[in-house]
Short mmCIF file of C-alpha atoms in Angstrom, two decimals:
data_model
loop_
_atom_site.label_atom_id
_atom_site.label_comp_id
_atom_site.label_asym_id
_atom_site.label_seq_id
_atom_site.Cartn_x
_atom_site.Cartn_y
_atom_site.Cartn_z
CA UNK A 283 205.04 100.03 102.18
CA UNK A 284 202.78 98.51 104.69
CA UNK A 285 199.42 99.34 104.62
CA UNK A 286 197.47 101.34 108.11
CA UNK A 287 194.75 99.49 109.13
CA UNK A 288 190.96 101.12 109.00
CA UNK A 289 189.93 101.30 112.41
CA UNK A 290 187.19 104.23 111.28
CA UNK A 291 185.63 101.50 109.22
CA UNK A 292 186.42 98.66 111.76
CA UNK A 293 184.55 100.86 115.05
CA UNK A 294 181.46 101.96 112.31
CA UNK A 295 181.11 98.18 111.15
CA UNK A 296 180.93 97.36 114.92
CA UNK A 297 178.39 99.88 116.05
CA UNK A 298 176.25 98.49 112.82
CA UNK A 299 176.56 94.82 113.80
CA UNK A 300 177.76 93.68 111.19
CA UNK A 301 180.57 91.41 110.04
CA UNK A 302 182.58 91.48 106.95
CA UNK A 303 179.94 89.34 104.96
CA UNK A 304 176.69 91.04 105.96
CA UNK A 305 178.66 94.26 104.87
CA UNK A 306 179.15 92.84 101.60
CA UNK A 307 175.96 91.88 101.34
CA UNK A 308 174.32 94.88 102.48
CA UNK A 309 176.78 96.72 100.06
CA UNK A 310 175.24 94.61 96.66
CA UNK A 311 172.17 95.88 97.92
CA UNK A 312 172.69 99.33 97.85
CA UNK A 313 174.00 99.02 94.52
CA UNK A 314 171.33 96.68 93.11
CA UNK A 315 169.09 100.10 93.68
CA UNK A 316 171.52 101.99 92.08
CA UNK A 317 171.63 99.54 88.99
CA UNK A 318 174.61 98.50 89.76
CA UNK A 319 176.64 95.06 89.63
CA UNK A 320 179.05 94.86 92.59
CA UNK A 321 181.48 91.59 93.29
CA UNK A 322 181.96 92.62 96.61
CA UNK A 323 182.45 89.59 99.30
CA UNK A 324 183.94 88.54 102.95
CA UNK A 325 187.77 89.12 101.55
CA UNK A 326 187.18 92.83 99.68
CA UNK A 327 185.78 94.17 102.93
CA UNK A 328 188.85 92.40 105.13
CA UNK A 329 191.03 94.21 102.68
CA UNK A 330 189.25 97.65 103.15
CA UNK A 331 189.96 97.08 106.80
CA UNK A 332 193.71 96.46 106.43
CA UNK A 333 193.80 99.65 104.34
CA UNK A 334 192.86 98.89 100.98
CA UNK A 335 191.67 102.04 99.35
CA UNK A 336 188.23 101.20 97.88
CA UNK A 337 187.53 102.44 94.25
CA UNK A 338 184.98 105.10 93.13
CA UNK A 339 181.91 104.22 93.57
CA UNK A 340 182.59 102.07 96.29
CA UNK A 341 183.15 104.88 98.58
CA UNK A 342 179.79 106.34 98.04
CA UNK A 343 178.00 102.91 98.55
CA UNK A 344 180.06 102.38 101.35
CA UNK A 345 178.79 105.96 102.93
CA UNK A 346 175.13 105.38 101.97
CA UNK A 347 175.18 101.77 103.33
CA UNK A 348 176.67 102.54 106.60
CA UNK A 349 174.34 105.65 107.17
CA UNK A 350 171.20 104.03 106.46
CA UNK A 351 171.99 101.11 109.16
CA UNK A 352 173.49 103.83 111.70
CA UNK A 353 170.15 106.45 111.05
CA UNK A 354 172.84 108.85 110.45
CA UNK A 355 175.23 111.01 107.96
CA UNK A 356 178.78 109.44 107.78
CA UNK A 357 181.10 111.11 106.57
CA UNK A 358 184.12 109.80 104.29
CA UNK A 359 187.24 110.88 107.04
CA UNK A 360 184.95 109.78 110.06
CA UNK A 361 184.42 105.83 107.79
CA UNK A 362 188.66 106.03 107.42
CA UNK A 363 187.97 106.71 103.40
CA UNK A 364 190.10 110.31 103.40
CA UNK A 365 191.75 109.04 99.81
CA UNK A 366 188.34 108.65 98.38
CA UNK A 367 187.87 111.14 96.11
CA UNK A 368 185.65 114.41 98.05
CA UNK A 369 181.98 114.00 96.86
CA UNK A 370 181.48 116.73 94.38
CA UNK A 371 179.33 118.76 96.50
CA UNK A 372 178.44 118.17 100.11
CA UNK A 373 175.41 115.94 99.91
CA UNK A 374 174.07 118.01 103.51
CA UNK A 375 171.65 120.26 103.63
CA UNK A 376 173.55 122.91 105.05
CA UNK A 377 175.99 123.59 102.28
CA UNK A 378 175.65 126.83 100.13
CA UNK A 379 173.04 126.30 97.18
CA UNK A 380 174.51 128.45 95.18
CA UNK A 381 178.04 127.48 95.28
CA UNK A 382 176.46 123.31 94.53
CA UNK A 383 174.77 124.85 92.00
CA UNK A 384 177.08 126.47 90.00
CA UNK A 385 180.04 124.33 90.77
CA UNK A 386 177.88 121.01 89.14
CA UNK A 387 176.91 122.83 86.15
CA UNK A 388 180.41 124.00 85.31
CA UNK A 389 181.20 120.32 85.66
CA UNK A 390 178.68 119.38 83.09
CA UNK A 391 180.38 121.35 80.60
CA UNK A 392 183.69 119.41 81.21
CA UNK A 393 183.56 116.31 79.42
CA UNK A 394 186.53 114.89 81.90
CA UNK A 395 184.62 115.90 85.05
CA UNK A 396 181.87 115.08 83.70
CA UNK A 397 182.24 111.61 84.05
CA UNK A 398 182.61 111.99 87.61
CA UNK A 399 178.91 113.00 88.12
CA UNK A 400 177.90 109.56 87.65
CA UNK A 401 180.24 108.11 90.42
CA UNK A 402 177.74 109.07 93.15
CA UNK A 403 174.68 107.51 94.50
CA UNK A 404 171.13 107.87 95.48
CA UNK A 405 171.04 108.59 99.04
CA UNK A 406 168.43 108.04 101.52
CA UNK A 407 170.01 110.06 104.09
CA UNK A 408 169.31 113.50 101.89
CA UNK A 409 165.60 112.83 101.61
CA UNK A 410 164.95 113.48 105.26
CA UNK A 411 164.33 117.00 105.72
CA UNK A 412 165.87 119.02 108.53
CA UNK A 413 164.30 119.42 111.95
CA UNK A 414 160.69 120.43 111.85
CA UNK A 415 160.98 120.50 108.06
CA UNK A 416 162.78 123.95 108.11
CA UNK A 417 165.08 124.30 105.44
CA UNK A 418 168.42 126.97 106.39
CA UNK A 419 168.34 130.05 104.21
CA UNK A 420 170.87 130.33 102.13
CA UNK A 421 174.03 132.03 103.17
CA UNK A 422 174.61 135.11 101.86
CA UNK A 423 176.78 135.57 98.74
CA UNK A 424 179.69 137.96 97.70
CA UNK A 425 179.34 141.86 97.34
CA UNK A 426 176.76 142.75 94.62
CA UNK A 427 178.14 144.72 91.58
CA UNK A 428 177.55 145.87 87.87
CA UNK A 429 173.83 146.47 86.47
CA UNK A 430 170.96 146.88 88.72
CA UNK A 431 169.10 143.64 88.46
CA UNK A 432 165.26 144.16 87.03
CA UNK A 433 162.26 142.50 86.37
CA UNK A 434 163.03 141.58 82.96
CA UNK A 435 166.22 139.51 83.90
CA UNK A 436 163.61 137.72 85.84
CA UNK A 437 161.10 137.05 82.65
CA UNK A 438 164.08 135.93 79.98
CA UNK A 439 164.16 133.09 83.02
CA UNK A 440 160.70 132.11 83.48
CA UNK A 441 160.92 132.10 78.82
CA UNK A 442 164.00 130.11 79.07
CA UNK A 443 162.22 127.64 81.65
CA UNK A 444 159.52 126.94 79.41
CA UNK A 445 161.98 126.84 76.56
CA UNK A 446 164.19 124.05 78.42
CA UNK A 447 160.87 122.34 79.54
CA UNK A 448 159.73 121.95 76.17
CA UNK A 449 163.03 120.81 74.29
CA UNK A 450 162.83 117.70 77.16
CA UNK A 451 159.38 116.81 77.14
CA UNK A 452 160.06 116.33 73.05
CA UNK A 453 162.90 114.98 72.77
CA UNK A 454 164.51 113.51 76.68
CA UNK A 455 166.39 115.11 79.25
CA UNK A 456 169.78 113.79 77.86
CA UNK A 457 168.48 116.46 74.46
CA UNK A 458 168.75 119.14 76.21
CA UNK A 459 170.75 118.96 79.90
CA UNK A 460 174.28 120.36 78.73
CA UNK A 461 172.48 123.26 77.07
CA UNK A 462 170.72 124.16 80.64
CA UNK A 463 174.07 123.72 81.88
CA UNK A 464 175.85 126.34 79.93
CA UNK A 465 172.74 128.59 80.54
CA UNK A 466 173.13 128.81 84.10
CA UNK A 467 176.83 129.26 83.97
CA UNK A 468 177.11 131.64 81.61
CA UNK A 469 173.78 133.79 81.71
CA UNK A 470 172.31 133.05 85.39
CA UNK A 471 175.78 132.86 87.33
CA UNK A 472 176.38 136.43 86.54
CA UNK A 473 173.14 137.79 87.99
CA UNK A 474 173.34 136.25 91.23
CA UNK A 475 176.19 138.59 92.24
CA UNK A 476 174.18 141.98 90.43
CA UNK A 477 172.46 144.30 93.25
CA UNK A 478 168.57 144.50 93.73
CA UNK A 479 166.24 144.99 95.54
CA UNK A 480 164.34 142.13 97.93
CA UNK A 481 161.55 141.06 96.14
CA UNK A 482 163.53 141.09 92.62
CA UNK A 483 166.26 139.40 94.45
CA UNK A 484 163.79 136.58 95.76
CA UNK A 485 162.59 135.98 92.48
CA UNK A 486 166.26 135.71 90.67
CA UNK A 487 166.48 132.30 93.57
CA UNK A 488 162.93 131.18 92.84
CA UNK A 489 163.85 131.68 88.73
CA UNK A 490 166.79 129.78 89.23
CA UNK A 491 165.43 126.94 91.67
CA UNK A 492 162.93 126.38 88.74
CA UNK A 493 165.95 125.94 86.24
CA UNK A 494 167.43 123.38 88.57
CA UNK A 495 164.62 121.64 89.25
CA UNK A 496 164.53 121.24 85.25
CA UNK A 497 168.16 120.15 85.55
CA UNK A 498 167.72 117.72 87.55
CA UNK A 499 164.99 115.92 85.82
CA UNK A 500 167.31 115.92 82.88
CA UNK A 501 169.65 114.52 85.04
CA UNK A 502 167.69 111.59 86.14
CA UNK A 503 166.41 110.80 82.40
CA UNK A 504 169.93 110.64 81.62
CA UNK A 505 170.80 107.87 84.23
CA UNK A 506 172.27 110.21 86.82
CA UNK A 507 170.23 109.92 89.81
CA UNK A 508 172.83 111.49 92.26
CA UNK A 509 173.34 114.16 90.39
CA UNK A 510 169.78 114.76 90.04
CA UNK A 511 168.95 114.46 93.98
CA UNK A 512 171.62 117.30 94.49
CA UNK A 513 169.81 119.78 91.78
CA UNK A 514 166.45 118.87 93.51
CA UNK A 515 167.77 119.57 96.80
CA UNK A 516 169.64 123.02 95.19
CA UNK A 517 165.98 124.18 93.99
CA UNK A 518 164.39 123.42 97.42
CA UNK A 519 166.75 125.55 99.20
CA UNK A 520 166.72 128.20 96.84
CA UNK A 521 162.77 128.25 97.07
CA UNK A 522 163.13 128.60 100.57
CA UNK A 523 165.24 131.24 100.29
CA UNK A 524 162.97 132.75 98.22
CA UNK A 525 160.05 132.44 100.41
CA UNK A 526 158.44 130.96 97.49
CA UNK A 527 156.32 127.81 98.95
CA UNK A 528 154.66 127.05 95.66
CA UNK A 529 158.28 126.19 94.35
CA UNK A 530 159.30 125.13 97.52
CA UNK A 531 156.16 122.43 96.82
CA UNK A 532 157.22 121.50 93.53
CA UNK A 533 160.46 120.61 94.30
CA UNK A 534 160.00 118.44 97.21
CA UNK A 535 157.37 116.64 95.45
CA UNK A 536 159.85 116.66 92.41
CA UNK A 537 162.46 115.15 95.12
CA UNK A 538 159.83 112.09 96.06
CA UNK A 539 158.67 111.41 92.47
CA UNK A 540 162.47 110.57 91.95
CA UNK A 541 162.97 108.38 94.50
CA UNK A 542 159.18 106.52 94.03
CA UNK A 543 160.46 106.03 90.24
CA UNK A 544 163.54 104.34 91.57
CA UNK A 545 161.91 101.95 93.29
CA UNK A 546 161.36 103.95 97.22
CA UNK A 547 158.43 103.92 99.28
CA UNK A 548 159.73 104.12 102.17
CA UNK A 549 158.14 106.57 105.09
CA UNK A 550 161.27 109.42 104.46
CA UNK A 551 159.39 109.40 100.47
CA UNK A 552 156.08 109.10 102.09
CA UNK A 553 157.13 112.74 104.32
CA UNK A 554 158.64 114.64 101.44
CA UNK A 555 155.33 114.07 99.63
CA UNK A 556 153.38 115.15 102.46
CA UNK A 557 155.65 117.82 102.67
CA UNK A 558 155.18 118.70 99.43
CA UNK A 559 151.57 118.90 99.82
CA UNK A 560 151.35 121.50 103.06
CA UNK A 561 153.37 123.65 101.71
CA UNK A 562 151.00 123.85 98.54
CA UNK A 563 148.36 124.69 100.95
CA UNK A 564 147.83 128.12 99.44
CA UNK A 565 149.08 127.69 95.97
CA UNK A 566 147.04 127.64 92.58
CA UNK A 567 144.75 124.45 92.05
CA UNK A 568 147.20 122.94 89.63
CA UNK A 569 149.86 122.84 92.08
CA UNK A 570 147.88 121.42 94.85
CA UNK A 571 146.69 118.73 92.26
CA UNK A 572 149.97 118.04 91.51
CA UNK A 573 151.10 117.23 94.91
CA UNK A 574 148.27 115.35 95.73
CA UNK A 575 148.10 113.19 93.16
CA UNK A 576 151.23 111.82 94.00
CA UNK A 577 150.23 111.56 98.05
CA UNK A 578 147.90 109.11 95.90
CA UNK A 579 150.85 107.48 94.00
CA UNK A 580 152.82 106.99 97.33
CA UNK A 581 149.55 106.05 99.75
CA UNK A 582 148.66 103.20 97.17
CA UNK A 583 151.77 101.06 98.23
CA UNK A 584 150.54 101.23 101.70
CA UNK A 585 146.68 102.23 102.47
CA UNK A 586 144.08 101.88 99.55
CA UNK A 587 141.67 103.96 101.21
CA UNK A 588 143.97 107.09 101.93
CA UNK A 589 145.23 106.18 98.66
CA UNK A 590 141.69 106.52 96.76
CA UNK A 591 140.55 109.47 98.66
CA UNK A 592 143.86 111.07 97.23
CA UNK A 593 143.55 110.96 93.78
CA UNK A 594 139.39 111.99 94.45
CA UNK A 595 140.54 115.19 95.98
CA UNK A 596 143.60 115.91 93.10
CA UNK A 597 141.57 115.30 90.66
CA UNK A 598 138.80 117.68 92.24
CA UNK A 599 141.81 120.56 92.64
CA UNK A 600 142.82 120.10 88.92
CA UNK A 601 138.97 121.31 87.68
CA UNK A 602 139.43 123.99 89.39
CA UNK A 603 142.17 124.48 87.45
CA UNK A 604 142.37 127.85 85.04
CA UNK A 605 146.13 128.76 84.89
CA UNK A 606 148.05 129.55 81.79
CA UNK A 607 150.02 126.77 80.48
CA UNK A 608 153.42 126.63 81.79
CA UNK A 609 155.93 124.16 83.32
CA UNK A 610 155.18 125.55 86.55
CA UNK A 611 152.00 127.18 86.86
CA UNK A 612 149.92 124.50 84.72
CA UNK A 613 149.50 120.56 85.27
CA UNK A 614 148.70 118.73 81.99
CA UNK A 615 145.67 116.56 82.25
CA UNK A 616 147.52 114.04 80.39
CA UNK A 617 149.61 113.38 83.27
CA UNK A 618 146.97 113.60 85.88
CA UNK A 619 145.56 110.61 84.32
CA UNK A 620 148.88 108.95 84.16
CA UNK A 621 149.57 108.72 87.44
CA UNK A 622 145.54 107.89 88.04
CA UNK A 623 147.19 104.66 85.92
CA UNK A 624 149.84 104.45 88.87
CA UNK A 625 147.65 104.09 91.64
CA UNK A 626 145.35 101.72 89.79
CA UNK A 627 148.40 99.26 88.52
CA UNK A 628 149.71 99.67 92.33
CA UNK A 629 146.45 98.81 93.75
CA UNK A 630 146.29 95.47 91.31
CA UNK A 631 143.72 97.12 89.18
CA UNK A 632 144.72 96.61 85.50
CA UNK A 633 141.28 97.70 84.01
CA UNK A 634 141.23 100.55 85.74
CA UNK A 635 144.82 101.24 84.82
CA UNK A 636 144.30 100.35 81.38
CA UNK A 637 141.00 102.99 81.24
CA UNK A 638 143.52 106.07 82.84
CA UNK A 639 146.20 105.26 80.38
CA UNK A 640 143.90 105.36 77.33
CA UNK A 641 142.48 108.56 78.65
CA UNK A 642 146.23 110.31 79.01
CA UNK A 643 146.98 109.01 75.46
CA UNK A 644 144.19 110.79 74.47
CA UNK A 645 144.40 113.88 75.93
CA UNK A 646 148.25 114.03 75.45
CA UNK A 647 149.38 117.06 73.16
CA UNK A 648 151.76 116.92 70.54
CA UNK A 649 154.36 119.09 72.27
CA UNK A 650 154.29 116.38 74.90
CA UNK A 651 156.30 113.59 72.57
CA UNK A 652 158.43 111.84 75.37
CA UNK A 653 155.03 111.32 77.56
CA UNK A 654 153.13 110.47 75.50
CA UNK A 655 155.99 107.27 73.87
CA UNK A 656 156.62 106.36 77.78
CA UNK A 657 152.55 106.27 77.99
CA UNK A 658 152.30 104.16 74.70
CA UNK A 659 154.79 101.84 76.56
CA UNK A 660 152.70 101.20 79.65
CA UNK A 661 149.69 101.15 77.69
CA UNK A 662 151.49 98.35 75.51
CA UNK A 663 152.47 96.56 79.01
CA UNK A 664 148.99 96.50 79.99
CA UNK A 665 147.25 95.67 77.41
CA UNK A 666 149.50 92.73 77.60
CA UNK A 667 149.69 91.98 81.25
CA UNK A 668 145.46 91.39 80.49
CA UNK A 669 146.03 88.98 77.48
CA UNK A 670 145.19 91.78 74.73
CA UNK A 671 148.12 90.69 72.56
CA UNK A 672 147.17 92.59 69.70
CA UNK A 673 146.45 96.23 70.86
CA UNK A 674 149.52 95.59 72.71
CA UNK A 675 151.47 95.46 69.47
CA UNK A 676 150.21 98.15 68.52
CA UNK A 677 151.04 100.30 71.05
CA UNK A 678 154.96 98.96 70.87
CA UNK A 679 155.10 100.12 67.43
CA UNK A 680 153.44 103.37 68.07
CA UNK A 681 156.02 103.63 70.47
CA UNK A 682 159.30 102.16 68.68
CA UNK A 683 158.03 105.02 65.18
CA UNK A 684 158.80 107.72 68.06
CA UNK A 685 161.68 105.91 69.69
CA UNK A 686 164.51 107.47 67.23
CA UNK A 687 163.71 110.49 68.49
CA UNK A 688 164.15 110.49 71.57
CA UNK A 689 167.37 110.78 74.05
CA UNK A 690 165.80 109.09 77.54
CA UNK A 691 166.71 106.49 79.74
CA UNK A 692 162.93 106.10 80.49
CA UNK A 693 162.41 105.16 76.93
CA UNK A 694 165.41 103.25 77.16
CA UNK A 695 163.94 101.16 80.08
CA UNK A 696 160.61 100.77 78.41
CA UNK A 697 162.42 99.23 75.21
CA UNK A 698 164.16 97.07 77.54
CA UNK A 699 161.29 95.91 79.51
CA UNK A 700 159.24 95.17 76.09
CA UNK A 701 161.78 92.55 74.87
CA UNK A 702 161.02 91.30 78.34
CA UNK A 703 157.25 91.17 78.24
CA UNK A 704 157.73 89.89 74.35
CA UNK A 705 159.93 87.06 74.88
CA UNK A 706 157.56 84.44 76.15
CA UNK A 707 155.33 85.14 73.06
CA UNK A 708 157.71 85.76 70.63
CA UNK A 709 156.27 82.27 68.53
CA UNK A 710 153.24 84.17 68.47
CA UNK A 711 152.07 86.35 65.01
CA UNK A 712 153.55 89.70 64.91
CA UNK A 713 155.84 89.90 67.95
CA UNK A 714 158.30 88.19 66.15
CA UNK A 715 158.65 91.00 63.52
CA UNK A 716 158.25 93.26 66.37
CA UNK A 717 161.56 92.14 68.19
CA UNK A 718 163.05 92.39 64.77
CA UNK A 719 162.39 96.00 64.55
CA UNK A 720 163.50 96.73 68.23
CA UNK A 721 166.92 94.62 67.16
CA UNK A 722 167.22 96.79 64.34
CA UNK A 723 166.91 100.04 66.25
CA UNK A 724 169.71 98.77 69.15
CA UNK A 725 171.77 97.65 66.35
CA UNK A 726 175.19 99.52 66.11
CA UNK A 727 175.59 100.71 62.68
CA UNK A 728 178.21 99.00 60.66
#
């Protein structure tokens, strides 16, 4: 049968200006961000507009491209892409937390829909807050029944949170993230729909934004960075909800930290970390470190000076630290000091960089196994990048003994980027024996 031409996709390629090759080429980059290898040219895009059904994830690149160059949502019937399969959850901040939330970790648990997690993409469109930064509450759910909801049902939460916290920082979000799943399907589902009263109520949604905000950092160290913006997005609305702005904080700085590790600096990052930040105005020291430090992280790819005064001030908040340790109430020196090694490296200085990593080795505890490989790594990287080949070395095998352990794409991309740094001096003593043993460990068995 003859195909209907797209004129949704014809009119929307019009109002961006652009022909059939700058879409293509404005599609390969969206994917290069995304990691992604497309063969996408002038002909594939003429066939899309005589009614070619693009394949999954097409769709979603197609969606993401055309929004960013229109500075608006676009939707998959309004780009003529109604057979595209539905994203999994509306990517909009208006759509019920709770119903994204429960509906993605069910689909965790299904290893066929499962797969379809990874078919979306990063999108810039769902870092930009709403209007004045005012986040919708949450709609309200279906009649509460059974068992009067009490504090305790709030405190096996906050234990499990610092249970699932400290499976991932020892072992990698892909360890633990089907686990978390089945926990908030099977334990935390059922209490959202139990009666109590406000305040308990508020801090069931606060609970549970903390759990996805743990999700979704699973998510991303597993390679599933759309996935991971949705949970992120689930916790901020749920901490809204909640009036809870110290959660609220954490997960839009959460939200930023995700994107700046993918690569985004842009001024829509830049706002969700300032974001971040006010509403952390009146929370414990730790907290307001937290979010500053990364105001530092973000201002060093565009002012030095805002950037320095930034990391002077977190770093003044986190001695006034005191709070009980705890994946939310506590920020581990360790890291401080790695991200001091961020803002340094941005800022082109590797000494100082180098002196900030050494200290967050240091100071790194031994329930903190995944940081303190992925610091070993960068401490490895810069060593090198100054010409110390030898404690360099070392570092890379400190780093390849934990390795093994470890289920992360983070320490994935750090063994990857070591054969990189190692190739050019791979004639030179002990790197050779080095690549060797990173060989051996990528080695299928036989």
């Amino acid at each position: 049968m003859p195909r209907t031409a797209n004129i949704q996709l014809k009119l929307l390629l019009q109002a961006a200006g652009w022909g059939p090759t700058q879409f293509a080429a404005a599609l390969r980059n969206v994917a290069a961000e995304q990691g992604l290898t497309l063969v996408v040219h002038l002909t594939t895009v003429r066939r899309w507009l005589e009614g070619t059904q693009p394949r999954p994830p097409l769709p979603a690149l197609i969606l993401e491209c055309l929004s960013r160059r229109l500075d608006r949502r676009i939707t998959a019937h309004e780009a003529g892409l109604t057979r595209a399969p539905a994203q999994l959850v509306d990517p909009a901040w208006e759509a019920d937390p709770m119903r994204k939330l429960i509906h993605l970790a069910q689909t965790e648990l299904d290893p066929h829909r499962r797969a379809l997690l990874g078919a979306g993409v990063l999108t810039a469109t769902a870092l930009a807050l709403p209007a004045q930064g005012q986040i919708p509450a949450a709609p309200d759910g279906p009649g509460h029944s059974g068992r009067r909801l009490a504090e305790r049902d709030l405190e096996r939460l906050r234990t499990m949170a610092s249970v699932f916290a400290a499976s991932a920082d020892q072992h990698g979000g892909q360890h633990v993230r089907a686990a978390l799943a089945a926990y908030l399907t099977h334990e935390v589902s059922p209490l959202l729909h139990r009666p109590a009263r406000t305040q308990v109520h508020h801090g069931l949604r606060a609970a549970t934004a903390r759990l996805a905000l743990l999700l979704g950092s699973m998510s991303a160290d597993s390679g599933h960075h759309a996935v991971a913006q949705h949970y992120h997005q689930i916790a901020a609305r749920l901490a809204a909800d909640a009036d809870d702005p110290t959660t609220l904080a954490i997960a839009l700085r959460t939200m930023a930290t995700h994107a700046h590790d993918l690569g985004r600096h842009t001024p829509a990052v830049v706002n969700l970390a300032e974001r971040a930040d006010r509403h952390a105005r009146h929370a414990p020291p730790a907290v307001r470190a937290y979010t500053h430090v990364h105001l530092a992280v973000l201002n060093a790819h565009h002012n030095r000076h805002a950037a320095v005064n930034a990391l002077v001030r977190a770093e003044l908040l986190h001695a006034e630290d005191s709070a009980e340790p705890g994946p939310f109430s506590s920020y581990p020196v360790g890291a401080l000091h790695y991200q001091r090694a961020q803002v340094f490296a941005t800022l082109k200085d590797h000494t100082g960089a180098l002196t900030a990593l050494t200290t967050s080795l240091r100071l790194r505890t031994s329930a903190e196994r995944l940081p303190a490989a992925l610091t070993r790594a960068r401490l490895a990287e810069t060593h090198l990048r100054l010409g110390h080949l030898e404690p360099a070395l070392t570092h890379w095998h400190a780093f390849l003994d934990a390795y093994p352990t470890l289920r992360s794409v983070r320490a994935d991309q750090r063994l990857t980027a070591a054969v990189q740094h190692l190739r050019p001096h791979q004639r030179r003593a002990g790197v050779t024996d080095l690549l060797d043993r990173i060989t051996e460990l990528t080695s299928p068995p036989r």
